[in-house]
XYZ file of C-alpha atoms in Angstrom:
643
model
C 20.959 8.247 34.111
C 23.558 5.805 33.241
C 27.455 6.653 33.387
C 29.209 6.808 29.505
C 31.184 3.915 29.483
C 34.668 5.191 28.572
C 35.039 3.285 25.911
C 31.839 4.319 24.202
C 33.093 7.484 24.988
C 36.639 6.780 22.726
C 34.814 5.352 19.822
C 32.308 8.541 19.738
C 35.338 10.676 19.810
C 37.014 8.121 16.928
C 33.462 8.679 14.858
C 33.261 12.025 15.252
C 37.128 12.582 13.854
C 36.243 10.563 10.914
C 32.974 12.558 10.411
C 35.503 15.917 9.896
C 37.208 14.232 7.480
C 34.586 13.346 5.206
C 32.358 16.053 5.455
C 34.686 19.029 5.754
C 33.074 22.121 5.287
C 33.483 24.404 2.313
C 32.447 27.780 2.928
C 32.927 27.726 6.602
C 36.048 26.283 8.089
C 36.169 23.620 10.695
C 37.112 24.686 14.275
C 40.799 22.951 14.147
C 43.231 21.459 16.467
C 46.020 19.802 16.765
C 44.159 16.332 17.093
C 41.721 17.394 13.788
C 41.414 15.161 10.488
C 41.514 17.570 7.823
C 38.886 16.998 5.172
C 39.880 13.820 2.555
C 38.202 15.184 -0.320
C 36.245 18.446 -1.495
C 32.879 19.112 -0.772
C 30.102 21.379 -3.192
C 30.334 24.886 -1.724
C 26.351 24.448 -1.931
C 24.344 21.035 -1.711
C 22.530 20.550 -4.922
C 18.989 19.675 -5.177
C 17.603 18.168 -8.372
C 14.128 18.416 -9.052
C 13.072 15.843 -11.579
C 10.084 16.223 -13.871
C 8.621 14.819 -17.144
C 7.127 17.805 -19.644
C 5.026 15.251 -20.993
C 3.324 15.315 -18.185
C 4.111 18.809 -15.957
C 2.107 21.473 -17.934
C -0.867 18.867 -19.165
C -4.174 20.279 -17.383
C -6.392 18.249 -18.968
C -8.316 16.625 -16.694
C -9.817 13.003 -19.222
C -6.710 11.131 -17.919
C -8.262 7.851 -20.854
C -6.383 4.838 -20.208
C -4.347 4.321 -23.155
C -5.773 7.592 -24.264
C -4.518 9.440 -27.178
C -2.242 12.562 -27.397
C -5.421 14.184 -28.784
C -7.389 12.583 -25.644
C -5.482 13.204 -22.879
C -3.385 15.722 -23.860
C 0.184 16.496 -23.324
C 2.459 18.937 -21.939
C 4.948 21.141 -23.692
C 8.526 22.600 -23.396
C 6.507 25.969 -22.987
C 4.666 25.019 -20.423
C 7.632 25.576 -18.334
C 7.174 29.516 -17.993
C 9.542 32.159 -16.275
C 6.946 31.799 -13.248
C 7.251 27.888 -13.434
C 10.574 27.666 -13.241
C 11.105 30.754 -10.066
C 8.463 29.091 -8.206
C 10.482 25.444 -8.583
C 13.948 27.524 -7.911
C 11.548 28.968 -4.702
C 10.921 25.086 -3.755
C 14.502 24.676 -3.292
C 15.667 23.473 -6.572
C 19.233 24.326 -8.046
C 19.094 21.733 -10.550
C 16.070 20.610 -12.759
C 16.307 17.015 -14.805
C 14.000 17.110 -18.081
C 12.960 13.545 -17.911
C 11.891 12.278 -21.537
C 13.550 15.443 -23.204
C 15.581 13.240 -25.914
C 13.708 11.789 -28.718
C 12.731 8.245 -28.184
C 9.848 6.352 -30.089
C 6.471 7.029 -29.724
C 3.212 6.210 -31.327
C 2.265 9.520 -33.165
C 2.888 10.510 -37.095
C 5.209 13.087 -37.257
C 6.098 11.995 -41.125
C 5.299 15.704 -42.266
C 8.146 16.784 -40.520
C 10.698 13.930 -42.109
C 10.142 11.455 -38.957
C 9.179 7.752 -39.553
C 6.524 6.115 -37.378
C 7.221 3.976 -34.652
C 5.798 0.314 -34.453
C 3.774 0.144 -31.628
C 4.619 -3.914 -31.392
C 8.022 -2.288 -29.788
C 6.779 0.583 -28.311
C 5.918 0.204 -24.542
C 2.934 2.388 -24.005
C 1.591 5.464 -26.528
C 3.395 7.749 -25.408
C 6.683 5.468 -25.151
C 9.695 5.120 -22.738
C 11.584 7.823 -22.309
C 14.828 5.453 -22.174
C 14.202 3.886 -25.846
C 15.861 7.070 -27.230
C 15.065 7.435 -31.472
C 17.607 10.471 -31.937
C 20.113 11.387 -29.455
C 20.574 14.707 -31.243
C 16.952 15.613 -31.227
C 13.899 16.180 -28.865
C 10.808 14.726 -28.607
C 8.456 16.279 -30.653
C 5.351 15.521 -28.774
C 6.854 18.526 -26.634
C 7.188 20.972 -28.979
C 4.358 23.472 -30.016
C 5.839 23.717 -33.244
C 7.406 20.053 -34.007
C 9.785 21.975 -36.930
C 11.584 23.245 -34.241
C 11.974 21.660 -31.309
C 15.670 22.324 -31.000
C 15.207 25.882 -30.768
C 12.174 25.459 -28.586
C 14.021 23.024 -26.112
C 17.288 25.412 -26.378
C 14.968 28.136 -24.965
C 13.557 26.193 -21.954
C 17.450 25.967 -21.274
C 17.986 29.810 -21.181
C 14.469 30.307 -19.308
C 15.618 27.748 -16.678
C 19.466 29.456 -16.274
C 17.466 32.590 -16.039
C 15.611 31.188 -13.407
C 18.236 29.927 -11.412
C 18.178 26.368 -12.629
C 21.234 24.058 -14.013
C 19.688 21.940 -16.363
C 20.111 17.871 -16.490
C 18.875 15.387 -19.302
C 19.373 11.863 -19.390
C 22.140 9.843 -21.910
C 21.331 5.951 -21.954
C 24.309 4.085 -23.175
C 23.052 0.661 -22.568
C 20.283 0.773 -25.069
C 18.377 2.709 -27.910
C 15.732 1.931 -29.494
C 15.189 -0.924 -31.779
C 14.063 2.077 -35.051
C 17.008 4.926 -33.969
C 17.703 6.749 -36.685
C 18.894 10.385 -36.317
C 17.537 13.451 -38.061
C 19.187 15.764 -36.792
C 23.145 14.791 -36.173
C 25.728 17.156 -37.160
C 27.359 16.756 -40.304
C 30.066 13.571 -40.683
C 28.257 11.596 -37.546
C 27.076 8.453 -38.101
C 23.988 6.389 -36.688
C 24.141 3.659 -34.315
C 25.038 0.347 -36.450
C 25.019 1.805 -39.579
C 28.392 0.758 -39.595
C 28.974 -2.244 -38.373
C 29.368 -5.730 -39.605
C 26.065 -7.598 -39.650
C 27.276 -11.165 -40.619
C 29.140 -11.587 -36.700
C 27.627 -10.987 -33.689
C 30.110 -9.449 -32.272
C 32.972 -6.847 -33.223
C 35.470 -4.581 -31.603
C 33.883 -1.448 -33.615
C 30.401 -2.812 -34.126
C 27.331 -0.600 -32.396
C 25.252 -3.463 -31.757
C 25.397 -7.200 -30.995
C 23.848 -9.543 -33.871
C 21.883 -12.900 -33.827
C 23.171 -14.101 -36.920
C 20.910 -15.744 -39.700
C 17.586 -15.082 -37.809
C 15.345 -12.571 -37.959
C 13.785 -10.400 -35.026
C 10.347 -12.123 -34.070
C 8.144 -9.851 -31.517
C 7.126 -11.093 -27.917
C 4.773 -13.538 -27.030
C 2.149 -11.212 -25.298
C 1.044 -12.173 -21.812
C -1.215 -11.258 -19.206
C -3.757 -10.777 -22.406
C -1.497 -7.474 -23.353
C -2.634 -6.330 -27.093
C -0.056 -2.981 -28.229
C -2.100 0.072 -28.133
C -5.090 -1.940 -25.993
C -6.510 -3.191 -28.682
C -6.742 -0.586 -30.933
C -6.799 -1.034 -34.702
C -3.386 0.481 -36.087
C -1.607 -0.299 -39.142
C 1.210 -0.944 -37.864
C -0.280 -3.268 -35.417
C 0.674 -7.080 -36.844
C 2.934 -8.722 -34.592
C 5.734 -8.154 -36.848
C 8.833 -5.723 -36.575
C 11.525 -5.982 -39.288
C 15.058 -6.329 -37.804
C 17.148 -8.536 -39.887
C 19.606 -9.620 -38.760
C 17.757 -9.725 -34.982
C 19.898 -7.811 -32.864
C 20.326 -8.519 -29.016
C 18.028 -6.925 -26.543
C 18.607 -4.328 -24.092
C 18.832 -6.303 -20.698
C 21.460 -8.621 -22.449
C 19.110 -11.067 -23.938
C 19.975 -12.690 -26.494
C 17.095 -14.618 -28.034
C 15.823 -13.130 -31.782
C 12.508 -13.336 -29.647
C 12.809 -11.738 -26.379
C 10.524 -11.964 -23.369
C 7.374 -9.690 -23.211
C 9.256 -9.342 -19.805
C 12.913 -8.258 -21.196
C 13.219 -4.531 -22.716
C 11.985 -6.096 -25.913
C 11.455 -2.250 -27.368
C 15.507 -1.355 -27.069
C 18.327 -2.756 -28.155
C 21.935 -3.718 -26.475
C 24.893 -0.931 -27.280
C 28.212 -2.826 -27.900
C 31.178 -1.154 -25.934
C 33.900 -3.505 -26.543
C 33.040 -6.560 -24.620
C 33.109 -10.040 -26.456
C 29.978 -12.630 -25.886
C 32.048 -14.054 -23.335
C 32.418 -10.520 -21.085
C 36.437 -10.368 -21.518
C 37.041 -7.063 -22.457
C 38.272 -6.000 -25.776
C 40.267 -2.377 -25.126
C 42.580 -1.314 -22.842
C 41.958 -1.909 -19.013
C 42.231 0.850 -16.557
C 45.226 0.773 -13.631
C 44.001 0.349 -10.951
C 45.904 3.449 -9.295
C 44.008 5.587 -11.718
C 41.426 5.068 -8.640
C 43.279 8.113 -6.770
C 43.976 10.311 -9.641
C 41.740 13.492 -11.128
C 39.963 13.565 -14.327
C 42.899 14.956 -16.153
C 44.964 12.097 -15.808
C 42.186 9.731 -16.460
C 41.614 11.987 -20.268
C 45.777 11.439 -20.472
C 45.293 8.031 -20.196
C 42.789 7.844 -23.207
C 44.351 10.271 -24.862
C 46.267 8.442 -27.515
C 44.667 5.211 -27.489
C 42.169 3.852 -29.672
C 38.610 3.037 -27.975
C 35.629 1.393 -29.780
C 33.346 3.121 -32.178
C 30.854 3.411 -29.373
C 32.850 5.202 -27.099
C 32.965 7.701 -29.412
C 30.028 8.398 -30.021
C 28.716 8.428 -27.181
C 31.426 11.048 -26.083
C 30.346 13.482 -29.313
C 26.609 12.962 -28.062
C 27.707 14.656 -24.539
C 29.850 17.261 -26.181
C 26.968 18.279 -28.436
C 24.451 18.717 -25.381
C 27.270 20.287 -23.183
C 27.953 22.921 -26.358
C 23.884 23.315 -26.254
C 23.838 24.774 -22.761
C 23.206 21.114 -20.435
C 24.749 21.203 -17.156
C 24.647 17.909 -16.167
C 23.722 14.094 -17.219
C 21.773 11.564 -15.420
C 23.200 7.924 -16.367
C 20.831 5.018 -16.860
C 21.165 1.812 -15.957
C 25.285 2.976 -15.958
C 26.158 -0.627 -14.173
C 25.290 -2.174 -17.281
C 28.515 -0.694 -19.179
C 32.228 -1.113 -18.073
C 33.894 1.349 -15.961
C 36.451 2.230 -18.352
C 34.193 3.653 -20.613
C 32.990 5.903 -17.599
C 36.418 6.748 -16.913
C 36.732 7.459 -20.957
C 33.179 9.854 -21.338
C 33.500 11.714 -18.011
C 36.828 12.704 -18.105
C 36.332 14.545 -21.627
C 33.289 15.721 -20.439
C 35.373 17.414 -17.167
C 38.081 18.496 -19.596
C 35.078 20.553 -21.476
C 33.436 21.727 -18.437
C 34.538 20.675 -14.720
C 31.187 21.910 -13.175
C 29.018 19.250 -15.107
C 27.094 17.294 -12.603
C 27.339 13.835 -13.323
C 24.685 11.466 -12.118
C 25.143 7.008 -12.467
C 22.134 5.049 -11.799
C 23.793 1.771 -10.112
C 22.456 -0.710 -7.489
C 25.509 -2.997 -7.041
C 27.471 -1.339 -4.092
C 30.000 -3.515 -4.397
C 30.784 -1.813 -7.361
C 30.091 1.933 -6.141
C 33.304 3.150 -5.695
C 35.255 1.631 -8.822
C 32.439 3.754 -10.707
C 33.265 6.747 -8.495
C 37.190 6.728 -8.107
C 37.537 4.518 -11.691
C 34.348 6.148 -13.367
C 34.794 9.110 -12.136
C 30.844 9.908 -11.337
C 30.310 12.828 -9.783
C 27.382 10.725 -7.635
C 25.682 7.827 -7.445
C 22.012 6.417 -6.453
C 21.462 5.378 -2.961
C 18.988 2.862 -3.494
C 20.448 -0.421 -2.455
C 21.297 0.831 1.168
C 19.413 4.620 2.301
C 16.319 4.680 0.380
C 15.913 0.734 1.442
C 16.175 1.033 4.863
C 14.262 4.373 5.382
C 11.545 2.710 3.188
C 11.621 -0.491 5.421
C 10.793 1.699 8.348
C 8.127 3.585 6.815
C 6.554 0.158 6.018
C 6.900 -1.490 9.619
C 8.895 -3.474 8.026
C 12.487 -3.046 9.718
C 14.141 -0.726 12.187
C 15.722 2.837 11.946
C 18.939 0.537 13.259
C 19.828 -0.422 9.790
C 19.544 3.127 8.658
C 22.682 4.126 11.127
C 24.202 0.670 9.862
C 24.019 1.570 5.914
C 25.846 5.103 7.044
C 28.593 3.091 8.294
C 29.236 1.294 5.067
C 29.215 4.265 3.563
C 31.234 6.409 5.345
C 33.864 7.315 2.901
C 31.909 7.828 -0.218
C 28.393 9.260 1.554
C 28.800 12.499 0.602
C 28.477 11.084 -3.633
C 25.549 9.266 -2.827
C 22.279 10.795 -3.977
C 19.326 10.840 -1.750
C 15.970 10.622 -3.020
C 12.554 8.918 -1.568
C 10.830 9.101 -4.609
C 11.559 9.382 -8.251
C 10.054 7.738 -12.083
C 11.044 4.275 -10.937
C 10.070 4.246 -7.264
C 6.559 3.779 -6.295
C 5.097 7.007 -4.711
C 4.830 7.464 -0.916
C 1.413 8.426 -0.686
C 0.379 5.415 -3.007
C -1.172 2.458 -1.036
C 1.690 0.456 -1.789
C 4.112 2.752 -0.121
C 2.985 4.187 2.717
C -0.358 5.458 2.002
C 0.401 8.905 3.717
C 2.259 11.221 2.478
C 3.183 12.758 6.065
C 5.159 9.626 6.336
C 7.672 11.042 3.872
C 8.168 13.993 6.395
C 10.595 12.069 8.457
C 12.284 10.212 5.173
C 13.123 13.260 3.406
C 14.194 15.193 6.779
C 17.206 11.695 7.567
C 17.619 11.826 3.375
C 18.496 15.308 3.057
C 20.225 16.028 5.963
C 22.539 12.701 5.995
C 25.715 14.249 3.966
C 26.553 16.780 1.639
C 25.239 15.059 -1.468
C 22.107 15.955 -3.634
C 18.904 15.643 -2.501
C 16.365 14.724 -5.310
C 12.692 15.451 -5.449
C 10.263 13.810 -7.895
C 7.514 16.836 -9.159
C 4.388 16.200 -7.103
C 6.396 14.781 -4.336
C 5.722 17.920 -2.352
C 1.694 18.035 -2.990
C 1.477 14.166 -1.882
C 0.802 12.830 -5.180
C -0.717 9.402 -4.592
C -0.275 8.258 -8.466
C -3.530 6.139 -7.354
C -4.759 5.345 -11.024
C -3.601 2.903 -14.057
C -2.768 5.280 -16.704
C -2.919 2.136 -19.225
C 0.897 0.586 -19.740
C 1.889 2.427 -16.437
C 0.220 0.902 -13.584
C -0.726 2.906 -10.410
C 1.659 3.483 -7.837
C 4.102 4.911 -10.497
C 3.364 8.119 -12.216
C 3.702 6.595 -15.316
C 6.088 7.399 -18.222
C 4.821 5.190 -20.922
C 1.289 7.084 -21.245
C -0.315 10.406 -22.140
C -1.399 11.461 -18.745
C -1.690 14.172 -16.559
C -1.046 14.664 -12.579
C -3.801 15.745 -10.640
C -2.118 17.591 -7.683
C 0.581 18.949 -10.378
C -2.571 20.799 -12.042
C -4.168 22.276 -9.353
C -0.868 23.893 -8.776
C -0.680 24.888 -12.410
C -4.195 26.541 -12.140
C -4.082 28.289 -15.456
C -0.382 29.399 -15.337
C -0.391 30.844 -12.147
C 1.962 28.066 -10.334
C -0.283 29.212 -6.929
C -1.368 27.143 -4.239
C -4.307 28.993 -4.393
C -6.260 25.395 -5.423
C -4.421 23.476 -3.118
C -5.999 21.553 -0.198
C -4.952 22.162 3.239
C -2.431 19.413 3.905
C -1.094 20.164 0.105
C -0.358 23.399 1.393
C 1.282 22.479 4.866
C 3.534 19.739 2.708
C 4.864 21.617 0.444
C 5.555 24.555 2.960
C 7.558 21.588 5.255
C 9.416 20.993 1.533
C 10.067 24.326 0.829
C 11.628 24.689 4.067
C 13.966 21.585 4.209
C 15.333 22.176 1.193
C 16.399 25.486 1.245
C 17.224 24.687 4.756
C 19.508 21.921 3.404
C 21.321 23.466 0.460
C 22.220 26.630 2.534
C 23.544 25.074 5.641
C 26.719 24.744 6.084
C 26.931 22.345 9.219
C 25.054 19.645 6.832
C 28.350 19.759 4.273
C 30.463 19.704 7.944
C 31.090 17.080 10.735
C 28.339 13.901 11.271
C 28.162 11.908 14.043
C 25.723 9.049 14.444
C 23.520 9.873 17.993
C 21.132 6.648 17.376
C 22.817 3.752 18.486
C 23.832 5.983 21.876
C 19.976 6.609 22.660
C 19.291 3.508 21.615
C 20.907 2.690 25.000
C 20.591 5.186 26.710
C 17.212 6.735 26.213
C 13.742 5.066 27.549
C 11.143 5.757 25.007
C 14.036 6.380 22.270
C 13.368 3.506 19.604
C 13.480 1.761 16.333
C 10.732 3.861 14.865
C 13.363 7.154 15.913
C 16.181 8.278 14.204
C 18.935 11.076 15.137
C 22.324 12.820 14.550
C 24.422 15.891 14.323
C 25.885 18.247 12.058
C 28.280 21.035 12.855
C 30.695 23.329 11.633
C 32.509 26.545 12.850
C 29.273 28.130 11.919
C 26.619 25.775 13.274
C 25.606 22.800 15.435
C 22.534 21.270 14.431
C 20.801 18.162 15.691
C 18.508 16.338 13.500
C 15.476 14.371 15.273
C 13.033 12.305 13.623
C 9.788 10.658 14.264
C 8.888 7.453 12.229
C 6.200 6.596 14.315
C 2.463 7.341 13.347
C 2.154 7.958 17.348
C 2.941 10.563 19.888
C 6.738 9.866 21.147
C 8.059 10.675 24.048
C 11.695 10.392 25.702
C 14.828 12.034 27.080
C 17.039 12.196 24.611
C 20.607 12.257 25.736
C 24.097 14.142 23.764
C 27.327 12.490 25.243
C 30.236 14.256 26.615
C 32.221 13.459 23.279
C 30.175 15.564 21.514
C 29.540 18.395 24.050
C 33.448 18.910 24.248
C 33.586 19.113 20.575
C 30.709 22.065 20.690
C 33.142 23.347 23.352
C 29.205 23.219 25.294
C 29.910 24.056 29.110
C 26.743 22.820 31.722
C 24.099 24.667 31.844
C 20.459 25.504 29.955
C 20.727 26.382 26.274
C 18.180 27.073 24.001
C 17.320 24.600 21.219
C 15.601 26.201 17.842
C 13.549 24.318 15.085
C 14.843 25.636 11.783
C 12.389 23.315 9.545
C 9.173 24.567 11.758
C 9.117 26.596 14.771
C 9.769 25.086 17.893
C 12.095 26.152 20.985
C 13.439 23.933 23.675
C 15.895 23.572 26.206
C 18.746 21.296 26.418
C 20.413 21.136 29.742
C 23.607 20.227 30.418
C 24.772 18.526 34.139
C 28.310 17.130 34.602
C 28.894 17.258 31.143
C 25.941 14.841 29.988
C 23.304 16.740 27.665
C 19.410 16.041 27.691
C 16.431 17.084 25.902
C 13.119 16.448 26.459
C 11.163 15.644 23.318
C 7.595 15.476 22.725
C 7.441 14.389 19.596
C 4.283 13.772 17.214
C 3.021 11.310 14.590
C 5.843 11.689 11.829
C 7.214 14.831 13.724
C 11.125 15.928 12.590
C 13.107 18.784 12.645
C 16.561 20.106 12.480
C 17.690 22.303 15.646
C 20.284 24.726 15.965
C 22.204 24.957 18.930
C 23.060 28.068 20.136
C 26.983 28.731 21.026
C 26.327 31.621 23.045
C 26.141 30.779 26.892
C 24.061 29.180 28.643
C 21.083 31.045 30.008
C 21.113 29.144 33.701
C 23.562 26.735 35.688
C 21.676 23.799 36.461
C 21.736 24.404 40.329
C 19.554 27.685 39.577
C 16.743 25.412 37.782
């Protein structure tokens, strides 16, 4: 075995210093000296884990799956379908938060005139069944999900109790960037006023104006391509290549043609939050010191200044939902609106209630943590950086090396970014795009969920393996699809008529969602994975023949725990001495000697034996193998001279 260098050895004490500091534990304190970094910043007393699902789709069981099939066809779920069994058996899974996907009202091709709703074109609907981020009424749901359309307030307000009953915090989306091109709301409370309804139409731009304007032309619909036809084909009155939006207004990606692209979010429209044509900003900039101060300084700061009309509105909209019973939002597309405006919504949304869970879809991380110190986001996606890199391994396409690389970068804000290897806009792991196997995600969610104290998301079906493997019409396979009446095959056998069972399940569905189960009640309960973290790779990189790019590894610990988290990328048997340095034995206070190494994710003992302070396990590891195991503080069973 080789020597530790001491200078490896410094920088492993260094990292693991830092580690306390980030990832202080919460309900179990560190073991302090007089060398220890206290904690920078606090950490969730429990790791949440958000379990994302579309009630379109969750309760359909019908089986026709029709491309571009009808509501009528196909079939669709409802907010009943989410039962008191449902919902404990989700809550069982692991879940403390569940995000109602497609809740809000946004267009959709289906008359609902009897109950006061206009029809939607279908020339600017995507899909039958519609995006769920072209929202119609922000103070309404979708009616498709209600078994009595008349009211689907109260129906949705009693899927919130049933899930707090169960357990569950509830999450919907809010998309400030966009609505869609026909909103008009029903049901908004007395003295609110829609989107645009007052702004200036001859200008295409103003401070208090909802939308941006393409003056003196008219909206023209896309130029189809790819032989697209609305609705497939289907004869539809409404269906004439013709929309009427005068004056044309921009679109939702920023275009600003009166004829977008059929490949620009043609079916929404831009939301105006106080930024001029040219991108200056036209309302008051944020200091930058604001960066280290709480929400209630950042709702000071707004306090008695005047903001644009949008602002506003958008901050009523999140008052309204909190007042309704939501626990938390999920942003989209949140890069695409300026950080002041963040710093505006979620502080008066913390002032209301400080527990809301706030959620920022972003992929620029040069801009992550303006949106988190400035913005004040609660947490934001790790796309662009974990999800990459774990998915570039899965794919033989890079090395677990950049995984332990992206950590670095993130180092001080890791613990607010959200983990997540699938969800609505990521392709599914079992699909034959991804990785074709959905034991492949074993060792991806195992690194995702165990990486830092931050939520861990799961996409419904994730645990059964869904392979999404047909075209569902407008959504393609791949992607369980959120344009299209549709139903999930794997999701419905563990319906089976209400019973939420996996008594139809096959085999492997079974033994997946078991290894689910486990990890994520494993991961919200632990208290080592909200404590110290200490990168082991790039040491058995070096140190350990047999250790490689298709392996990944570190540790966790608090005063309560030491944990070390192993995982196997590989679709083949691995095998290799895996090696803990004397930095990190001294900090487990770990004396030589034989100790006894327990799976917590599935049941496996081994030994880890300790010789002149150098520690070494023996792994055997198979195809897509991982685990977390707990290291037992008590003492060693043998010295080493008595093995």
């Amino acid at each position: 075995m080789k020597k530790l260098h001491s200078l490896f050895i410094a920088k492993l004490i260094s990292a693991s210093l830092l580690g306390a500091a980030l990832f202080g534990a919460a309900s179990c304190s560190q073991e302090s000296g007089p060398e220890e970094i206290q904690p920078a910043e606090k950490v969730a007393e429990k790791k949440a884990v958000i379990y994302q699902v579309l009630p379109r789709l969750f309760g359909n069981t019908n089986s026709t799956n029709k491309p571009w099939g009808t509501l009528e066809e196909n079939g669709v779920g409802k907010f009943s379908d989410f039962t008191s069994k449902a919902l404990n058996e989700i809550h069982a899974l692991g879940a403390t938060h569940i995000w109602y996907t497609g809740a809000l009202h946004h267009a959709l091709v289906g008359d609902y005139t009897e109950y006061g709703i206009s029809n939607d074109d279908p020339d600017v609907v995507k899909g039958r069944a519609g995006s769920p981020y072209a929202i119609k009424d922000y103070y309404s749901v979708n009616p498709d999900l209600a078994n009595n359309p008349a009211e689907r307030l109260q129906e949705f307000r009693a899927l919130v109790e049933r899930s707090h009953a169960a357990g569950l915090k509830v999450i919907i989306d809010i998309v400030p960037n966009h609505v869609a091109r026909a909103y008009h709301s029903l049901d908004k409370p007395q003295g609110v006023q829609d989107f645009g309804a007052g702004d200036n139409t001859q200008v295409t731009y103003a401070r208090n104006n909802n939308f941006y304007y393409v003056v003196g032309e008219d909206f023209r619909v896309p130029v189809a391509e790819d032989s697209y036809q609305p609705l497939n084909g289907e004869v539809n009155d409404l269906v004439d290549g013709q929309f009427i939006e005068s004056p044309a207004k921009w679109t939702g990606n920023g275009a600003r043609s009166a004829q977008p692209a059929m490949h620009d979010w043609y079916e929404t429209v831009k939301i105006n939050f106080g930024v001029r044509p040219d991108d200056s900003k036209n309302f008051s900039e944020l200091p930058q010191e604001y960066a280290e101060r709480d929400y209630r300084a950042h709702s000071q700061f707004w306090a008695n200044k005047k903001v644009p009309d949008t602002w506003e509105k958008f901050r009523d909209i999140a008052h309204y939902w909190l007042d309704f019973g939501v626990d938390g939002f999920r942003y989209d597309m949140a890069g695409m609106v300026p950080v002041e405006f963040w710093s505006y919504l979620n502080s008066s949304i913390k002032m209301r209630n400080p527990n809301t869970l706030l959620l920022a879809e972003i992929y620029t991380p040069e801009r992550y943590r303006d949106y988190l110190h400035l913005g004040k986001m609660d947490y934001l996606y790790d796309k662009v950086g974990t999800y990459d890199a774990i998915r570039a391994v899965m794919e033989n396409k890079g090395s677990t090396d950049k995984i332990a690389e992206v950590q670095a970068g993130l180092v001080d804000i890791s613990s607010h970014m959200l983990r997540f290897m699938e969800n609505h806009d990521e392709q599914r792991i079992a699909s034959p795009q991804f990785s074709g196997n959905p034991e492949a995600g074993k060792p991806a969610m195992l690194v995702s969920a165990a990486l830092s104290p931050a939520p861990t998301l799961v996409y419904f079906g994730q645990e059964l393996g869904e392979p999404a493997n047909k075209d569902a019409g407008f959504g393609k396979a791949s992607r369980t699809t959120i344009f299209d009446y549709w139903s999930v095959p794997s999701v419905r056998r563990w319906n089976n008529e209400g019973a939420f069972d996996t008594a139809l399940l096959t085999k492997e569905e079974k033994e997946l969602r078991s290894f689910y189960q486990r990890l994520l009640n494993f991961s919200k309960q632990s208290s080592a994975l909200r404590g110290n973290y200490l990168d082991l790779h790039n040491y058995n990189r070096k140190q350990s023949t047999g250790y490689g790019e298709k392996q990944f590894s570190f540790a966790r610990w608090d005063k309560c725990e030491k944990l070390l988290v192993i995982a196997n990328f590989s679709s083949r048997h691995s095998e290799f001495d895996f090696v803990l340095p004397e930095g990190l034995l001294r900090k487990w206070n770990l004396k030589d000697g034989v100790y006894q190494v327990k799976g917590q994710i599935s049941d496996r003992t081994i030994n880890l034996l300790i010789n002149n302070r150098l520690g070494k396990i023996h792994f055997k590891l198979k195809p897509f193998e991982s685990n977390i195991f707990h290291i037992s503080s008590a003492s060693p069973h043998n010295s080493p001279t008595n093995i």
